[in-house]
PDB file of N, CA and C in Angstrom:
ATOM      1  N   UNK A  10     -13.229 134.684-141.912  1.00 42.00           N
ATOM      2  CA  UNK A  10     -13.272 133.397-140.517  1.00 42.00           C
ATOM      3  C   UNK A  10     -11.754 133.566-140.416  1.00 42.00           C
ATOM      4  N   UNK A  11     -11.155 133.260-138.794  1.00 44.00           N
ATOM      5  CA  UNK A  11     -10.006 133.079-138.662  1.00 44.00           C
ATOM      6  C   UNK A  11      -9.673 131.963-138.261  1.00 44.00           C
ATOM      7  N   UNK A  12      -8.414 131.679-138.443  1.00 42.00           N
ATOM      8  CA  UNK A  12      -7.726 130.385-138.387  1.00 42.00           C
ATOM      9  C   UNK A  12      -6.670 130.121-137.396  1.00 42.00           C
ATOM     10  N   UNK A  13      -6.884 129.368-136.413  1.00 40.00           N
ATOM     11  CA  UNK A  13      -5.848 129.409-135.718  1.00 40.00           C
ATOM     12  C   UNK A  13      -5.117 128.478-135.298  1.00 40.00           C
ATOM     13  N   UNK A  14      -3.889 128.402-135.759  1.00 42.00           N
ATOM     14  CA  UNK A  14      -2.815 126.987-135.749  1.00 42.00           C
ATOM     15  C   UNK A  14      -2.137 126.890-134.188  1.00 42.00           C
ATOM     16  N   UNK A  15      -2.083 125.940-133.445  1.00 43.00           N
ATOM     17  CA  UNK A  15      -1.575 125.983-132.610  1.00 43.00           C
ATOM     18  C   UNK A  15      -0.094 125.405-132.769  1.00 43.00           C
ATOM     19  N   UNK A  16       0.982 126.005-132.055  1.00 41.00           N
ATOM     20  CA  UNK A  16       2.377 125.994-131.948  1.00 41.00           C
ATOM     21  C   UNK A  16       2.721 124.544-131.152  1.00 41.00           C
ATOM     22  N   UNK A  17       3.663 124.413-131.907  1.00 47.00           N
ATOM     23  CA  UNK A  17       4.424 123.388-131.449  1.00 47.00           C
ATOM     24  C   UNK A  17       5.825 123.192-131.273  1.00 47.00           C
ATOM     25  N   UNK A  18       6.289 124.752-131.186  1.00 53.00           N
ATOM     26  CA  UNK A  18       7.635 124.926-130.928  1.00 53.00           C
ATOM     27  C   UNK A  18       8.429 124.725-130.156  1.00 53.00           C
ATOM     28  N   UNK A  19       7.123 124.488-128.322  1.00 59.00           N
ATOM     29  CA  UNK A  19       7.924 124.131-127.049  1.00 59.00           C
ATOM     30  C   UNK A  19       7.717 122.746-126.898  1.00 59.00           C
ATOM     31  N   UNK A  20       7.137 121.914-127.906  1.00 72.00           N
ATOM     32  CA  UNK A  20       6.640 120.580-127.955  1.00 72.00           C
ATOM     33  C   UNK A  20       7.925 119.745-127.650  1.00 72.00           C
ATOM     34  N   UNK A  21       8.328 118.995-127.057  1.00 80.00           N
ATOM     35  CA  UNK A  21       9.720 117.687-126.948  1.00 80.00           C
ATOM     36  C   UNK A  21       9.274 117.041-128.069  1.00 80.00           C
ATOM     37  N   UNK A  22      10.622 116.769-128.832  1.00 86.00           N
ATOM     38  CA  UNK A  22      10.314 115.179-129.556  1.00 86.00           C
ATOM     39  C   UNK A  22       9.830 113.864-129.089  1.00 86.00           C
ATOM     40  N   UNK A  23       9.379 113.246-129.743  1.00 92.00           N
ATOM     41  CA  UNK A  23       9.044 111.690-129.210  1.00 92.00           C
ATOM     42  C   UNK A  23      10.319 111.532-128.849  1.00 92.00           C
ATOM     43  N   UNK A  24      10.390 110.534-127.773  1.00 94.00           N
ATOM     44  CA  UNK A  24      11.664 109.631-127.281  1.00 94.00           C
ATOM     45  C   UNK A  24      11.996 108.868-128.513  1.00 94.00           C
ATOM     46  N   UNK A  25      13.160 108.619-128.379  1.00 95.00           N
ATOM     47  CA  UNK A  25      13.930 107.716-129.630  1.00 95.00           C
ATOM     48  C   UNK A  25      14.913 106.678-129.099  1.00 95.00           C
ATOM     49  N   UNK A  26      14.610 105.040-129.798  1.00 95.00           N
ATOM     50  CA  UNK A  26      15.406 104.397-128.605  1.00 95.00           C
ATOM     51  C   UNK A  26      16.368 103.756-129.876  1.00 95.00           C
ATOM     52  N   UNK A  27      17.434 102.921-129.646  1.00 94.00           N
ATOM     53  CA  UNK A  27      18.226 102.313-130.289  1.00 94.00           C
ATOM     54  C   UNK A  27      17.569 101.073-131.011  1.00 94.00           C
ATOM     55  N   UNK A  28      16.792 100.131-129.992  1.00 95.00           N
ATOM     56  CA  UNK A  28      16.381  98.885-130.270  1.00 95.00           C
ATOM     57  C   UNK A  28      14.762  98.797-130.132  1.00 95.00           C
ATOM     58  N   UNK A  29      14.140  97.981-131.016  1.00 97.00           N
ATOM     59  CA  UNK A  29      13.098  97.889-131.030  1.00 97.00           C
ATOM     60  C   UNK A  29      11.936  97.584-129.642  1.00 97.00           C
ATOM     61  N   UNK A  30      12.951  96.574-129.092  1.00 97.00           N
ATOM     62  CA  UNK A  30      12.785  96.130-127.272  1.00 97.00           C
ATOM     63  C   UNK A  30      12.862  97.188-126.522  1.00 97.00           C
ATOM     64  N   UNK A  31      13.602  98.143-126.785  1.00 97.00           N
ATOM     65  CA  UNK A  31      13.981  99.095-125.883  1.00 97.00           C
ATOM     66  C   UNK A  31      12.779 100.193-125.769  1.00 97.00           C
ATOM     67  N   UNK A  32      12.304 100.238-126.676  1.00 97.00           N
ATOM     68  CA  UNK A  32      11.153 100.873-127.162  1.00 97.00           C
ATOM     69  C   UNK A  32       9.934 100.773-126.432  1.00 97.00           C
ATOM     70  N   UNK A  33       9.898  99.608-126.743  1.00 98.00           N
ATOM     71  CA  UNK A  33       8.351  98.521-126.428  1.00 98.00           C
ATOM     72  C   UNK A  33       8.389  98.399-124.796  1.00 98.00           C
ATOM     73  N   UNK A  34       9.463  98.666-124.417  1.00 98.00           N
ATOM     74  CA  UNK A  34       9.409  98.636-122.961  1.00 98.00           C
ATOM     75  C   UNK A  34       8.992  99.883-122.266  1.00 98.00           C
ATOM     76  N   UNK A  35       9.636 101.079-122.869  1.00 97.00           N
ATOM     77  CA  UNK A  35       9.606 102.506-122.531  1.00 97.00           C
ATOM     78  C   UNK A  35       7.953 102.679-122.544  1.00 97.00           C
ATOM     79  N   UNK A  36       7.354 101.893-123.730  1.00 97.00           N
ATOM     80  CA  UNK A  36       6.020 102.176-124.163  1.00 97.00           C
ATOM     81  C   UNK A  36       4.538 101.714-122.975  1.00 97.00           C
ATOM     82  N   UNK A  37       5.351 100.280-122.511  1.00 97.00           N
ATOM     83  CA  UNK A  37       4.907  99.564-121.608  1.00 97.00           C
ATOM     84  C   UNK A  37       4.694 100.427-120.302  1.00 97.00           C
ATOM     85  N   UNK A  38       5.852 100.598-119.692  1.00 97.00           N
ATOM     86  CA  UNK A  38       6.177 101.595-118.677  1.00 97.00           C
ATOM     87  C   UNK A  38       5.212 103.118-118.593  1.00 97.00           C
ATOM     88  N   UNK A  39       5.328 103.574-119.906  1.00 96.00           N
ATOM     89  CA  UNK A  39       4.541 104.943-120.107  1.00 96.00           C
ATOM     90  C   UNK A  39       3.007 104.393-119.521  1.00 96.00           C
ATOM     91  N   UNK A  40       2.445 103.272-120.325  1.00 96.00           N
ATOM     92  CA  UNK A  40       0.916 102.932-120.352  1.00 96.00           C
ATOM     93  C   UNK A  40       0.454 102.601-118.848  1.00 96.00           C
ATOM     94  N   UNK A  41       1.565 101.919-118.463  1.00 96.00           N
ATOM     95  CA  UNK A  41       1.386 101.403-116.883  1.00 96.00           C
ATOM     96  C   UNK A  41       1.181 102.833-115.907  1.00 96.00           C
ATOM     97  N   UNK A  42       2.249 103.666-115.944  1.00 96.00           N
ATOM     98  CA  UNK A  42       2.204 105.096-115.281  1.00 96.00           C
ATOM     99  C   UNK A  42       0.882 105.942-115.904  1.00 96.00           C
ATOM    100  N   UNK A  43       0.435 105.499-116.430  1.00 95.00           N
ATOM    101  CA  UNK A  43      -0.804 106.646-117.090  1.00 95.00           C
ATOM    102  C   UNK A  43      -2.070 105.730-116.394  1.00 95.00           C
ATOM    103  N   UNK A  44      -1.781 104.879-115.822  1.00 95.00           N
ATOM    104  CA  UNK A  44      -3.160 104.016-115.303  1.00 95.00           C
ATOM    105  C   UNK A  44      -3.594 102.770-116.203  1.00 95.00           C
ATOM    106  N   UNK A  45      -2.959 102.657-117.289  1.00 93.00           N
ATOM    107  CA  UNK A  45      -3.838 101.319-118.196  1.00 93.00           C
ATOM    108  C   UNK A  45      -3.781 101.698-119.644  1.00 93.00           C
ATOM    109  N   UNK A  46      -4.148 100.824-120.251  1.00 92.00           N
ATOM    110  CA  UNK A  46      -4.501 100.854-121.710  1.00 92.00           C
ATOM    111  C   UNK A  46      -5.606 101.739-121.892  1.00 92.00           C
ATOM    112  N   UNK A  47      -6.175 101.912-121.048  1.00 92.00           N
ATOM    113  CA  UNK A  47      -7.444 102.774-120.794  1.00 92.00           C
ATOM    114  C   UNK A  47      -7.018 104.260-120.975  1.00 92.00           C
ATOM    115  N   UNK A  48      -6.102 104.240-120.802  1.00 94.00           N
ATOM    116  CA  UNK A  48      -5.405 105.994-120.807  1.00 94.00           C
ATOM    117  C   UNK A  48      -4.593 106.260-121.560  1.00 94.00           C
ATOM    118  N   UNK A  49      -3.962 105.301-122.274  1.00 95.00           N
ATOM    119  CA  UNK A  49      -2.913 105.701-122.942  1.00 95.00           C
ATOM    120  C   UNK A  49      -2.702 104.530-124.202  1.00 95.00           C
ATOM    121  N   UNK A  50      -2.046 104.666-125.215  1.00 95.00           N
ATOM    122  CA  UNK A  50      -1.830 103.455-126.134  1.00 95.00           C
ATOM    123  C   UNK A  50      -0.375 104.280-126.842  1.00 95.00           C
ATOM    124  N   UNK A  51       0.416 103.365-127.111  1.00 96.00           N
ATOM    125  CA  UNK A  51       1.424 103.728-127.761  1.00 96.00           C
ATOM    126  C   UNK A  51       2.286 103.083-128.941  1.00 96.00           C
ATOM    127  N   UNK A  52       3.065 103.319-129.603  1.00 97.00           N
ATOM    128  CA  UNK A  52       3.388 102.424-131.038  1.00 97.00           C
ATOM    129  C   UNK A  52       5.105 102.857-131.035  1.00 97.00           C
ATOM    130  N   UNK A  53       5.532 102.290-131.391  1.00 98.00           N
ATOM    131  CA  UNK A  53       6.832 101.935-131.756  1.00 98.00           C
ATOM    132  C   UNK A  53       7.041 102.155-133.471  1.00 98.00           C
ATOM    133  N   UNK A  54       7.680 103.536-133.804  1.00 97.00           N
ATOM    134  CA  UNK A  54       7.938 103.623-135.395  1.00 97.00           C
ATOM    135  C   UNK A  54       9.230 103.606-135.457  1.00 97.00           C
ATOM    136  N   UNK A  55       9.518 102.864-136.731  1.00 96.00           N
ATOM    137  CA  UNK A  55      10.814 102.605-136.823  1.00 96.00           C
ATOM    138  C   UNK A  55      11.437 103.938-137.843  1.00 96.00           C
ATOM    139  N   UNK A  56      12.557 104.762-137.487  1.00 95.00           N
ATOM    140  CA  UNK A  56      13.001 105.967-138.557  1.00 95.00           C
ATOM    141  C   UNK A  56      14.451 105.406-139.136  1.00 95.00           C
ATOM    142  N   UNK A  57      14.659 106.050-139.958  1.00 94.00           N
ATOM    143  CA  UNK A  57      15.963 105.683-140.567  1.00 94.00           C
ATOM    144  C   UNK A  57      17.338 106.412-140.243  1.00 94.00           C
ATOM    145  N   UNK A  58      16.994 106.754-139.041  1.00 93.00           N
ATOM    146  CA  UNK A  58      18.204 107.563-138.817  1.00 93.00           C
ATOM    147  C   UNK A  58      18.188 108.656-137.597  1.00 93.00           C
ATOM    148  N   UNK A  59      18.768 109.636-136.782  1.00 93.00           N
ATOM    149  CA  UNK A  59      18.803 110.740-135.782  1.00 93.00           C
ATOM    150  C   UNK A  59      19.689 111.948-136.115  1.00 93.00           C
ATOM    151  N   UNK A  60      19.322 112.452-135.850  1.00 92.00           N
ATOM    152  CA  UNK A  60      20.462 113.810-135.647  1.00 92.00           C
ATOM    153  C   UNK A  60      21.360 113.517-134.754  1.00 92.00           C
ATOM    154  N   UNK A  61      22.629 114.120-134.333  1.00 93.00           N
ATOM    155  CA  UNK A  61      23.693 113.910-133.702  1.00 93.00           C
ATOM    156  C   UNK A  61      22.969 114.671-132.315  1.00 93.00           C
ATOM    157  N   UNK A  62      23.612 113.635-131.288  1.00 91.00           N
ATOM    158  CA  UNK A  62      23.068 113.718-130.156  1.00 91.00           C
ATOM    159  C   UNK A  62      22.188 112.980-129.518  1.00 91.00           C
ATOM    160  N   UNK A  63      21.328 112.386-130.455  1.00 89.00           N
ATOM    161  CA  UNK A  63      20.210 111.738-130.081  1.00 89.00           C
ATOM    162  C   UNK A  63      20.127 110.285-129.782  1.00 89.00           C
ATOM    163  N   UNK A  64      19.495 109.635-128.627  1.00 89.00           N
ATOM    164  CA  UNK A  64      19.704 107.896-129.129  1.00 89.00           C
ATOM    165  C   UNK A  64      20.772 107.793-128.731  1.00 89.00           C
ATOM    166  N   UNK A  65      22.006 108.029-128.321  1.00 89.00           N
ATOM    167  CA  UNK A  65      23.455 107.540-128.440  1.00 89.00           C
ATOM    168  C   UNK A  65      24.431 107.947-129.810  1.00 89.00           C
ATOM    169  N   UNK A  66      23.674 108.648-130.771  1.00 92.00           N
ATOM    170  CA  UNK A  66      24.614 109.105-131.982  1.00 92.00           C
ATOM    171  C   UNK A  66      25.466 110.116-131.131  1.00 92.00           C
ATOM    172  N   UNK A  67      26.587 110.211-131.341  1.00 93.00           N
ATOM    173  CA  UNK A  67      27.735 110.811-130.809  1.00 93.00           C
ATOM    174  C   UNK A  67      27.161 112.655-131.256  1.00 93.00           C
ATOM    175  N   UNK A  68      27.356 113.299-130.392  1.00 92.00           N
ATOM    176  CA  UNK A  68      27.250 115.179-130.560  1.00 92.00           C
ATOM    177  C   UNK A  68      28.154 115.477-131.862  1.00 92.00           C
ATOM    178  N   UNK A  69      29.224 114.887-132.005  1.00 94.00           N
ATOM    179  CA  UNK A  69      30.022 115.108-133.250  1.00 94.00           C
ATOM    180  C   UNK A  69      29.798 114.595-134.700  1.00 94.00           C
ATOM    181  N   UNK A  70      28.248 113.825-134.558  1.00 91.00           N
ATOM    182  CA  UNK A  70      28.471 112.704-135.862  1.00 91.00           C
ATOM    183  C   UNK A  70      28.243 113.498-137.116  1.00 91.00           C
ATOM    184  N   UNK A  71      28.226 115.007-137.130  1.00 89.00           N
ATOM    185  CA  UNK A  71      27.956 115.834-138.336  1.00 89.00           C
ATOM    186  C   UNK A  71      26.375 115.698-138.603  1.00 89.00           C
ATOM    187  N   UNK A  72      26.321 117.251-139.616  1.00 89.00           N
ATOM    188  CA  UNK A  72      25.140 117.509-139.780  1.00 89.00           C
ATOM    189  C   UNK A  72      24.008 115.941-140.528  1.00 89.00           C
ATOM    190  N   UNK A  73      24.555 114.963-140.891  1.00 89.00           N
ATOM    191  CA  UNK A  73      23.892 113.810-141.351  1.00 89.00           C
ATOM    192  C   UNK A  73      23.130 113.095-140.407  1.00 89.00           C
ATOM    193  N   UNK A  74      24.231 113.342-139.101  1.00 93.00           N
ATOM    194  CA  UNK A  74      23.478 112.485-137.760  1.00 93.00           C
ATOM    195  C   UNK A  74      23.826 111.066-138.312  1.00 93.00           C
ATOM    196  N   UNK A  75      23.198 110.163-137.483  1.00 94.00           N
ATOM    197  CA  UNK A  75      23.318 108.648-137.464  1.00 94.00           C
ATOM    198  C   UNK A  75      22.513 108.213-138.489  1.00 94.00           C
ATOM    199  N   UNK A  76      23.043 107.168-139.194  1.00 94.00           N
ATOM    200  CA  UNK A  76      21.708 106.395-140.166  1.00 94.00           C
ATOM    201  C   UNK A  76      21.644 104.980-139.868  1.00 94.00           C
ATOM    202  N   UNK A  77      20.753 104.731-139.546  1.00 93.00           N
ATOM    203  CA  UNK A  77      20.482 103.221-138.965  1.00 93.00           C
ATOM    204  C   UNK A  77      19.294 103.112-138.231  1.00 93.00           C
ATOM    205  N   UNK A  78      19.006 102.003-137.742  1.00 93.00           N
ATOM    206  CA  UNK A  78      17.145 101.302-137.460  1.00 93.00           C
ATOM    207  C   UNK A  78      17.406 102.298-136.129  1.00 93.00           C
ATOM    208  N   UNK A  79      16.566 103.261-135.890  1.00 95.00           N
ATOM    209  CA  UNK A  79      16.102 103.790-134.720  1.00 95.00           C
ATOM    210  C   UNK A  79      14.462 103.659-134.352  1.00 95.00           C
ATOM    211  N   UNK A  80      14.185 103.683-133.187  1.00 96.00           N
ATOM    212  CA  UNK A  80      12.388 103.762-132.864  1.00 96.00           C
ATOM    213  C   UNK A  80      12.136 104.737-131.911  1.00 96.00           C
ATOM    214  N   UNK A  81      10.917 105.499-132.651  1.00 96.00           N
ATOM    215  CA  UNK A  81      10.542 106.592-131.927  1.00 96.00           C
ATOM    216  C   UNK A  81       8.939 105.911-131.179  1.00 96.00           C
ATOM    217  N   UNK A  82       8.988 106.133-130.047  1.00 97.00           N
ATOM    218  CA  UNK A  82       7.772 105.988-129.030  1.00 97.00           C
ATOM    219  C   UNK A  82       6.830 107.283-129.109  1.00 97.00           C
ATOM    220  N   UNK A  83       5.701 106.707-129.845  1.00 96.00           N
ATOM    221  CA  UNK A  83       4.494 108.106-130.124  1.00 96.00           C
ATOM    222  C   UNK A  83       3.548 107.192-129.319  1.00 96.00           C
ATOM    223  N   UNK A  84       3.148 108.350-128.537  1.00 95.00           N
ATOM    224  CA  UNK A  84       1.653 107.979-127.525  1.00 95.00           C
ATOM    225  C   UNK A  84       0.571 108.531-127.934  1.00 95.00           C
ATOM    226  N   UNK A  85      -0.688 108.348-127.405  1.00 94.00           N
ATOM    227  CA  UNK A  85      -1.996 108.946-127.415  1.00 94.00           C
ATOM    228  C   UNK A  85      -2.831 108.813-126.438  1.00 94.00           C
ATOM    229  N   UNK A  86      -3.403 109.387-126.327  1.00 90.00           N
ATOM    230  CA  UNK A  86      -4.464 109.431-125.032  1.00 90.00           C
ATOM    231  C   UNK A  86      -5.766 108.943-125.921  1.00 90.00           C
ATOM    232  N   UNK A  87      -6.668 108.623-125.515  1.00 81.00           N
ATOM    233  CA  UNK A  87      -8.025 108.333-126.102  1.00 81.00           C
ATOM    234  C   UNK A  87      -8.887 109.223-126.070  1.00 81.00           C
TER     235      UNK A  87
END
């Protein structure tokens, strides 16, 4: 029996926002662009930090990146 795994190496990471409100607005815009809630849903998931160079974290922040409240925009199609 063969098992095939899909590679996610080329997939872009989900967008990250510094505020929950910014994430919500981006999610609503994505749903609108997709033609409405029947075509796309979204969720803003809180994460404890981000790597350097993401969501306003300075590129020179070092290996630990920035710690704080950040929000990932996760979308899915029905």
